[in-house]
PDB file of C-alpha atoms in Angstrom:
ATOM      1  CA  SER Q   1      19.536 -19.140  37.755  1.00 33.00           C
ATOM      2  CA  GLN Q   2      16.239 -20.822  37.075  1.00 38.00           C
ATOM      3  CA  GLN Q   3      15.506 -21.706  33.494  1.00 52.00           C
ATOM      4  CA  GLY Q   4      11.799 -21.089  33.821  1.00 61.00           C
ATOM      5  CA  GLU Q   5       9.813 -18.408  35.431  1.00 70.00           C
ATOM      6  CA  GLU Q   6       6.094 -18.649  35.737  1.00 75.00           C
ATOM      7  CA  ASP Q   7       3.362 -16.192  36.271  1.00 78.00           C
ATOM      8  CA  PRO Q   8       1.155 -15.740  38.032  1.00 82.00           C
ATOM      9  CA  GLN Q   9       2.688 -17.147  41.184  1.00 87.00           C
ATOM     10  CA  ALA Q  10      -0.799 -17.670  42.548  1.00 91.00           C
ATOM     11  CA  LEU Q  11      -4.169 -17.838  40.878  1.00 93.00           C
ATOM     12  CA  SER Q  12      -7.554 -18.177  42.511  1.00 95.00           C
ATOM     13  CA  ILE Q  13     -10.652 -18.832  40.379  1.00 95.00           C
ATOM     14  CA  GLN Q  14     -14.127 -20.204  40.634  1.00 97.00           C
ATOM     15  CA  GLU Q  15     -15.061 -23.681  39.486  1.00 97.00           C
ATOM     16  CA  GLY Q  16     -15.982 -23.627  35.815  1.00 97.00           C
ATOM     17  CA  GLU Q  17     -13.715 -20.774  34.908  1.00 97.00           C
ATOM     18  CA  ASN Q  18     -10.597 -21.095  32.773  1.00 97.00           C
ATOM     19  CA  ALA Q  19      -7.121 -20.855  34.245  1.00 96.00           C
ATOM     20  CA  THR Q  20      -4.123 -19.657  32.295  1.00 95.00           C
ATOM     21  CA  MET Q  21      -0.540 -19.979  33.486  1.00 94.00           C
ATOM     22  CA  ASN Q  22       2.492 -18.707  31.702  1.00 94.00           C
ATOM     23  CA  CYS Q  23       6.106 -19.898  31.649  1.00 92.00           C
ATOM     24  CA  SER Q  24       9.209 -18.221  30.254  1.00 92.00           C
ATOM     25  CA  TYR Q  25      12.558 -19.840  29.717  1.00 90.00           C
ATOM     26  CA  LYS Q  26      16.013 -18.591  28.776  1.00 87.00           C
ATOM     27  CA  THR Q  27      17.850 -21.024  26.544  1.00 84.00           C
ATOM     28  CA  SER Q  28      17.046 -23.046  23.461  1.00 86.00           C
ATOM     29  CA  ILE Q  29      14.908 -26.035  24.113  1.00 86.00           C
ATOM     30  CA  ASN Q  30      13.997 -29.310  22.470  1.00 85.00           C
ATOM     31  CA  ASN Q  31      10.743 -29.621  24.401  1.00 89.00           C
ATOM     32  CA  LEU Q  32       8.870 -28.178  27.292  1.00 92.00           C
ATOM     33  CA  GLN Q  33       6.838 -30.071  29.817  1.00 92.00           C
ATOM     34  CA  TRP Q  34       4.135 -29.232  32.313  1.00 94.00           C
ATOM     35  CA  TYR Q  35       3.733 -30.938  35.640  1.00 94.00           C
ATOM     36  CA  ARG Q  36       1.219 -30.759  38.448  1.00 94.00           C
ATOM     37  CA  GLN Q  37       1.766 -31.374  42.133  1.00 90.00           C
ATOM     38  CA  ASN Q  38      -1.250 -31.753  44.337  1.00 84.00           C
ATOM     39  CA  SER Q  39      -0.810 -30.762  47.914  1.00 73.00           C
ATOM     40  CA  GLY Q  40       1.223 -33.381  49.734  1.00 64.00           C
ATOM     41  CA  ARG Q  41       1.320 -35.659  46.748  1.00 71.00           C
ATOM     42  CA  GLY Q  42       3.628 -36.547  43.930  1.00 79.00           C
ATOM     43  CA  LEU Q  43       4.540 -34.912  40.671  1.00 87.00           C
ATOM     44  CA  VAL Q  44       2.343 -35.779  37.766  1.00 89.00           C
ATOM     45  CA  HIS Q  45       3.363 -35.233  34.168  1.00 89.00           C
ATOM     46  CA  LEU Q  46       0.621 -33.429  32.257  1.00 94.00           C
ATOM     47  CA  ILE Q  47       1.829 -32.749  28.757  1.00 93.00           C
ATOM     48  CA  LEU Q  48       4.958 -32.394  26.643  1.00 92.00           C
ATOM     49  CA  ILE Q  49       5.256 -30.044  23.688  1.00 94.00           C
ATOM     50  CA  ARG Q  50       8.095 -30.276  21.281  1.00 92.00           C
ATOM     51  CA  SER Q  51       9.964 -27.244  20.003  1.00 92.00           C
ATOM     52  CA  ASN Q  52       8.487 -27.642  16.490  1.00 93.00           C
ATOM     53  CA  GLU Q  53       4.936 -27.657  17.836  1.00 96.00           C
ATOM     54  CA  ARG Q  54       2.952 -24.476  18.542  1.00 97.00           C
ATOM     55  CA  GLU Q  55      -0.054 -25.912  20.295  1.00 97.00           C
ATOM     56  CA  LYS Q  56      -1.058 -29.188  21.900  1.00 97.00           C
ATOM     57  CA  HIS Q  57      -4.280 -30.393  23.534  1.00 96.00           C
ATOM     58  CA  SER Q  58      -4.983 -33.049  26.069  1.00 95.00           C
ATOM     59  CA  GLY Q  59      -8.493 -33.230  27.475  1.00 96.00           C
ATOM     60  CA  ARG Q  60      -9.178 -29.875  29.190  1.00 97.00           C
ATOM     61  CA  LEU Q  61      -5.550 -28.851  28.833  1.00 97.00           C
ATOM     62  CA  ARG Q  62      -4.229 -26.661  26.073  1.00 98.00           C
ATOM     63  CA  VAL Q  63      -0.526 -25.783  25.854  1.00 98.00           C
ATOM     64  CA  THR Q  64       1.059 -23.275  23.526  1.00 97.00           C
ATOM     65  CA  LEU Q  65       4.710 -22.710  22.787  1.00 97.00           C
ATOM     66  CA  ASP Q  66       6.302 -19.643  21.278  1.00 96.00           C
ATOM     67  CA  THR Q  67       9.961 -20.347  20.766  1.00 94.00           C
ATOM     68  CA  SER Q  68      10.582 -16.821  19.436  1.00 94.00           C
ATOM     69  CA  LYS Q  69       9.435 -15.383  22.724  1.00 94.00           C
ATOM     70  CA  LYS Q  70      10.748 -18.307  24.727  1.00 93.00           C
ATOM     71  CA  SER Q  71       7.414 -18.727  26.434  1.00 94.00           C
ATOM     72  CA  SER Q  72       4.677 -21.276  26.959  1.00 96.00           C
ATOM     73  CA  SER Q  73       1.200 -21.157  28.382  1.00 96.00           C
ATOM     74  CA  LEU Q  74      -1.020 -23.768  29.983  1.00 97.00           C
ATOM     75  CA  LEU Q  75      -4.751 -23.276  29.788  1.00 97.00           C
ATOM     76  CA  ILE Q  76      -7.146 -25.352  31.872  1.00 97.00           C
ATOM     77  CA  THR Q  77     -10.665 -25.050  30.678  1.00 97.00           C
ATOM     78  CA  ALA Q  78     -13.784 -25.545  32.782  1.00 97.00           C
ATOM     79  CA  SER Q  79     -11.733 -25.835  35.970  1.00 97.00           C
ATOM     80  CA  ARG Q  80     -12.724 -28.127  38.821  1.00 96.00           C
ATOM     81  CA  ALA Q  81     -11.921 -28.032  42.483  1.00 95.00           C
ATOM     82  CA  ALA Q  82      -9.732 -31.076  41.904  1.00 94.00           C
ATOM     83  CA  ASP Q  83      -7.495 -28.975  39.644  1.00 96.00           C
ATOM     84  CA  THR Q  84      -6.266 -27.154  42.753  1.00 96.00           C
ATOM     85  CA  ALA Q  85      -2.530 -27.783  42.733  1.00 95.00           C
ATOM     86  CA  SER Q  86       0.861 -26.355  41.906  1.00 92.00           C
ATOM     87  CA  TYR Q  87       1.700 -26.278  38.221  1.00 94.00           C
ATOM     88  CA  PHE Q  88       5.249 -26.264  36.913  1.00 93.00           C
ATOM     89  CA  CYS Q  89       6.815 -25.949  33.565  1.00 94.00           C
ATOM     90  CA  ALA Q  90      10.129 -27.790  32.996  1.00 92.00           C
ATOM     91  CA  THR Q  91      12.740 -27.931  30.294  1.00 90.00           C
ATOM     92  CA  PRO Q  92      15.456 -30.532  29.835  1.00 85.00           C
ATOM     93  CA  THR Q  93      19.060 -29.373  29.753  1.00 81.00           C
ATOM     94  CA  ARG Q  94      20.224 -31.962  27.296  1.00 69.00           C
ATOM     95  CA  TYR Q  95      18.084 -33.602  24.766  1.00 58.00           C
ATOM     96  CA  ASN Q  96      19.129 -37.153  24.190  1.00 54.00           C
ATOM     97  CA  GLN Q  97      21.554 -37.761  26.950  1.00 58.00           C
ATOM     98  CA  GLY Q  98      19.396 -37.722  29.992  1.00 67.00           C
ATOM     99  CA  GLY Q  99      20.010 -34.190  31.252  1.00 79.00           C
ATOM    100  CA  LYS Q 100      18.270 -32.781  34.263  1.00 88.00           C
ATOM    101  CA  LEU Q 101      15.005 -30.861  34.109  1.00 90.00           C
ATOM    102  CA  ILE Q 102      14.904 -27.321  35.148  1.00 90.00           C
ATOM    103  CA  PHE Q 103      11.665 -26.279  36.653  1.00 91.00           C
ATOM    104  CA  GLY Q 104       9.922 -22.957  36.831  1.00 88.00           C
ATOM    105  CA  GLN Q 105       8.903 -21.506  40.150  1.00 87.00           C
ATOM    106  CA  GLY Q 106       5.386 -22.748  39.731  1.00 90.00           C
ATOM    107  CA  THR Q 107       1.878 -21.349  39.854  1.00 93.00           C
ATOM    108  CA  GLU Q 108      -0.314 -22.153  42.808  1.00 92.00           C
ATOM    109  CA  LEU Q 109      -3.817 -22.658  41.459  1.00 95.00           C
ATOM    110  CA  SER Q 110      -6.788 -22.567  43.768  1.00 96.00           C
ATOM    111  CA  VAL Q 111     -10.183 -23.533  42.318  1.00 96.00           C
ATOM    112  CA  LYS Q 112     -13.075 -22.676  44.567  1.00 95.00           C
ATOM    113  CA  PRO Q 113     -16.191 -24.762  44.367  1.00 91.00           C
TER     114      PRO Q 113
ATOM    115  CA  GLU V   1       4.666 -51.948  34.213  1.00 61.00           C
ATOM    116  CA  ALA V   2       5.454 -50.567  37.676  1.00 78.00           C
ATOM    117  CA  GLY V   3       6.274 -46.867  37.906  1.00 90.00           C
ATOM    118  CA  VAL V   4       8.924 -45.167  40.008  1.00 94.00           C
ATOM    119  CA  THR V   5       8.454 -45.956  43.660  1.00 94.00           C
ATOM    120  CA  GLN V   6       9.751 -44.150  46.675  1.00 96.00           C
ATOM    121  CA  PHE V   7      10.007 -45.063  50.337  1.00 97.00           C
ATOM    122  CA  PRO V   8       8.999 -43.850  52.776  1.00 96.00           C
ATOM    123  CA  SER V   9       6.124 -41.678  51.677  1.00 94.00           C
ATOM    124  CA  HIS V  10       6.552 -39.500  54.754  1.00 94.00           C
ATOM    125  CA  SER V  11       9.316 -39.197  57.320  1.00 96.00           C
ATOM    126  CA  VAL V  12       9.329 -37.058  60.430  1.00 97.00           C
ATOM    127  CA  ILE V  13      12.654 -36.731  62.266  1.00 97.00           C
ATOM    128  CA  GLU V  14      14.359 -34.477  64.660  1.00 97.00           C
ATOM    129  CA  LYS V  15      17.122 -32.111  63.749  1.00 97.00           C
ATOM    130  CA  GLY V  16      20.467 -33.874  63.928  1.00 96.00           C
ATOM    131  CA  GLN V  17      19.062 -37.296  63.101  1.00 97.00           C
ATOM    132  CA  THR V  18      19.779 -39.291  59.940  1.00 97.00           C
ATOM    133  CA  VAL V  19      17.207 -40.225  57.305  1.00 98.00           C
ATOM    134  CA  THR V  20      17.627 -42.439  54.268  1.00 98.00           C
ATOM    135  CA  LEU V  21      15.259 -42.168  51.364  1.00 98.00           C
ATOM    136  CA  ARG V  22      14.947 -44.838  48.737  1.00 98.00           C
ATOM    137  CA  CYS V  23      13.954 -44.746  45.116  1.00 97.00           C
ATOM    138  CA  ASP V  24      13.238 -47.662  42.826  1.00 97.00           C
ATOM    139  CA  PRO V  25      13.232 -46.553  39.209  1.00 96.00           C
ATOM    140  CA  ILE V  26      11.314 -48.111  36.369  1.00 93.00           C
ATOM    141  CA  SER V  27      12.993 -51.371  35.454  1.00 92.00           C
ATOM    142  CA  GLY V  28      15.591 -50.872  32.739  1.00 89.00           C
ATOM    143  CA  HIS V  29      15.921 -47.142  33.180  1.00 91.00           C
ATOM    144  CA  ASP V  30      19.513 -46.178  33.311  1.00 90.00           C
ATOM    145  CA  ASN V  31      18.926 -42.569  34.293  1.00 91.00           C
ATOM    146  CA  LEU V  32      17.867 -41.783  37.796  1.00 95.00           C
ATOM    147  CA  TYR V  33      17.369 -38.290  39.210  1.00 95.00           C
ATOM    148  CA  TRP V  34      16.764 -36.770  42.596  1.00 97.00           C
ATOM    149  CA  TYR V  35      14.904 -33.449  42.962  1.00 97.00           C
ATOM    150  CA  ARG V  36      13.422 -31.665  45.891  1.00 95.00           C
ATOM    151  CA  ARG V  37      10.883 -29.006  46.590  1.00 91.00           C
ATOM    152  CA  VAL V  38      11.572 -27.109  49.752  1.00 89.00           C
ATOM    153  CA  MET V  39       9.027 -25.089  51.663  1.00 78.00           C
ATOM    154  CA  GLY V  40       6.634 -24.615  48.719  1.00 73.00           C
ATOM    155  CA  LYS V  41       9.334 -23.184  46.502  1.00 82.00           C
ATOM    156  CA  GLU V  42      10.522 -24.338  43.112  1.00 86.00           C
ATOM    157  CA  ILE V  43      11.553 -27.887  42.353  1.00 92.00           C
ATOM    158  CA  LYS V  44      15.298 -28.096  42.235  1.00 94.00           C
ATOM    159  CA  PHE V  45      17.557 -30.719  40.790  1.00 95.00           C
ATOM    160  CA  LEU V  46      19.899 -32.555  43.183  1.00 96.00           C
ATOM    161  CA  LEU V  47      21.731 -35.128  41.142  1.00 95.00           C
ATOM    162  CA  HIS V  48      21.671 -37.549  38.253  1.00 94.00           C
ATOM    163  CA  PHE V  49      22.889 -41.105  38.004  1.00 94.00           C
ATOM    164  CA  VAL V  50      23.612 -43.006  34.828  1.00 91.00           C
ATOM    165  CA  LYS V  51      23.517 -46.577  35.992  1.00 92.00           C
ATOM    166  CA  GLU V  52      25.668 -46.594  39.124  1.00 94.00           C
ATOM    167  CA  SER V  53      27.764 -43.525  38.145  1.00 93.00           C
ATOM    168  CA  LYS V  54      27.041 -39.958  39.264  1.00 93.00           C
ATOM    169  CA  GLN V  55      26.688 -38.011  36.050  1.00 90.00           C
ATOM    170  CA  ASP V  56      25.810 -34.679  37.571  1.00 91.00           C
ATOM    171  CA  GLU V  57      25.720 -33.832  41.279  1.00 93.00           C
ATOM    172  CA  SER V  58      25.834 -30.072  40.867  1.00 92.00           C
ATOM    173  CA  GLY V  59      22.547 -29.660  42.797  1.00 93.00           C
ATOM    174  CA  MET V  60      23.610 -31.376  46.001  1.00 95.00           C
ATOM    175  CA  PRO V  61      23.372 -28.619  48.630  1.00 91.00           C
ATOM    176  CA  ASN V  62      26.207 -29.732  50.899  1.00 91.00           C
ATOM    177  CA  ASN V  63      28.087 -32.699  52.230  1.00 93.00           C
ATOM    178  CA  ARG V  64      25.288 -33.705  54.543  1.00 96.00           C
ATOM    179  CA  PHE V  65      23.664 -35.287  51.530  1.00 97.00           C
ATOM    180  CA  LEU V  66      24.932 -38.600  50.221  1.00 97.00           C
ATOM    181  CA  ALA V  67      23.384 -40.415  47.249  1.00 97.00           C
ATOM    182  CA  GLU V  68      24.229 -43.897  46.144  1.00 97.00           C
ATOM    183  CA  ARG V  69      23.093 -46.251  43.453  1.00 96.00           C
ATOM    184  CA  THR V  70      24.981 -49.445  44.003  1.00 86.00           C
ATOM    185  CA  GLY V  71      24.485 -51.930  41.180  1.00 88.00           C
ATOM    186  CA  GLY V  72      22.721 -49.355  39.100  1.00 86.00           C
ATOM    187  CA  THR V  73      19.264 -50.298  40.293  1.00 93.00           C
ATOM    188  CA  TYR V  74      17.619 -48.560  43.279  1.00 97.00           C
ATOM    189  CA  SER V  75      19.109 -45.437  44.803  1.00 98.00           C
ATOM    190  CA  THR V  76      19.313 -44.057  48.321  1.00 98.00           C
ATOM    191  CA  LEU V  77      19.625 -40.487  49.441  1.00 98.00           C
ATOM    192  CA  LYS V  78      20.948 -40.083  52.978  1.00 98.00           C
ATOM    193  CA  VAL V  79      20.744 -36.858  54.899  1.00 97.00           C
ATOM    194  CA  GLN V  80      23.099 -36.805  57.905  1.00 96.00           C
ATOM    195  CA  PRO V  81      22.630 -34.873  60.096  1.00 96.00           C
ATOM    196  CA  ALA V  82      19.326 -33.422  59.065  1.00 96.00           C
ATOM    197  CA  GLU V  83      18.674 -29.720  59.472  1.00 96.00           C
ATOM    198  CA  LEU V  84      15.386 -27.828  59.622  1.00 95.00           C
ATOM    199  CA  GLU V  85      15.892 -26.418  56.111  1.00 94.00           C
ATOM    200  CA  ASP V  86      15.994 -29.935  54.676  1.00 96.00           C
ATOM    201  CA  SER V  87      12.236 -30.272  55.136  1.00 95.00           C
ATOM    202  CA  GLY V  88      10.440 -30.637  51.852  1.00 93.00           C
ATOM    203  CA  VAL V  89       9.321 -33.145  49.284  1.00 92.00           C
ATOM    204  CA  TYR V  90      12.049 -35.268  47.701  1.00 96.00           C
ATOM    205  CA  PHE V  91      11.247 -36.600  44.246  1.00 96.00           C
ATOM    206  CA  CYS V  92      12.911 -39.312  42.343  1.00 96.00           C
ATOM    207  CA  ALA V  93      12.604 -39.733  38.550  1.00 95.00           C
ATOM    208  CA  SER V  94      13.931 -42.121  35.999  1.00 93.00           C
ATOM    209  CA  SER V  95      14.306 -42.168  32.211  1.00 89.00           C
ATOM    210  CA  GLN V  96      15.741 -44.363  29.568  1.00 84.00           C
ATOM    211  CA  TRP V  97      18.105 -42.974  27.046  1.00 73.00           C
ATOM    212  CA  LEU V  98      17.183 -43.955  23.539  1.00 68.00           C
ATOM    213  CA  ARG V  99      18.832 -42.492  20.496  1.00 62.00           C
ATOM    214  CA  GLY V 100      16.630 -39.771  19.130  1.00 57.00           C
ATOM    215  CA  ALA V 101      14.160 -39.973  22.063  1.00 61.00           C
ATOM    216  CA  LEU V 102      12.970 -37.068  24.110  1.00 63.00           C
ATOM    217  CA  ASN V 103      14.163 -36.732  27.636  1.00 64.00           C
ATOM    218  CA  GLU V 104      10.885 -37.737  29.307  1.00 77.00           C
ATOM    219  CA  GLN V 105      11.377 -38.400  32.989  1.00 86.00           C
ATOM    220  CA  PHE V 106       8.923 -40.402  35.043  1.00 89.00           C
ATOM    221  CA  PHE V 107       8.504 -39.208  38.607  1.00 92.00           C
ATOM    222  CA  GLY V 108       7.797 -41.085  41.725  1.00 93.00           C
ATOM    223  CA  PRO V 109       5.228 -39.953  44.334  1.00 91.00           C
ATOM    224  CA  GLY V 110       7.835 -38.256  46.448  1.00 93.00           C
ATOM    225  CA  THR V 111       8.946 -38.533  50.077  1.00 95.00           C
ATOM    226  CA  ARG V 112       7.775 -35.795  52.361  1.00 93.00           C
ATOM    227  CA  LEU V 113      10.502 -35.091  54.881  1.00 95.00           C
ATOM    228  CA  THR V 114       9.754 -33.076  57.940  1.00 96.00           C
ATOM    229  CA  VAL V 115      12.646 -32.107  60.233  1.00 96.00           C
ATOM    230  CA  LEU V 116      11.553 -30.861  63.654  1.00 96.00           C
TER     231      LEU V 116
END
């Protein structure tokens, strides 16, 4: 079964609005990562948050992690049309031995100009 | 430093044909992974190499898929014969194992495979 589940599956907003995506996972984690895939393009790493961190910022991105609830959220502030993409959370299966990443189902974000 | 590269960027083939995807990891990275995203669904793990050895191939869907990493450098993923459901984006990633380091994987741009 998938480690991560994300909601909403699809989100449509206007440019300038904030977008919030949520991710839940099932097992203990060392870190959680967020990725973006633009239509037809590659996978871009956005941000990594460690299990001992509760919040992390990077530009217009804000990620929170609640290990007690096994959930994370990604907030994109002041969204732009270029933010239109699929967003995935991912967790590693093993911490220091190169284990695979398990991805959530993703949120399709559409930002209308 | 060059990132992970993949070739081709896009491949269109007919059902029953063979396609070979290539991935060049970041130099010095022992770990190499293949993932794919099929028909807009979630990204799923296919397999993991440590150097030239297959560490985990639990995600390989069936025996039509063959991955190799001879010499522990670049890797190939062959699909033979291709089926319609194989269409999707195939991602390669690499990472270096360092004691105490986080498992941060670096992804390539992906190969978009279309099977007609």
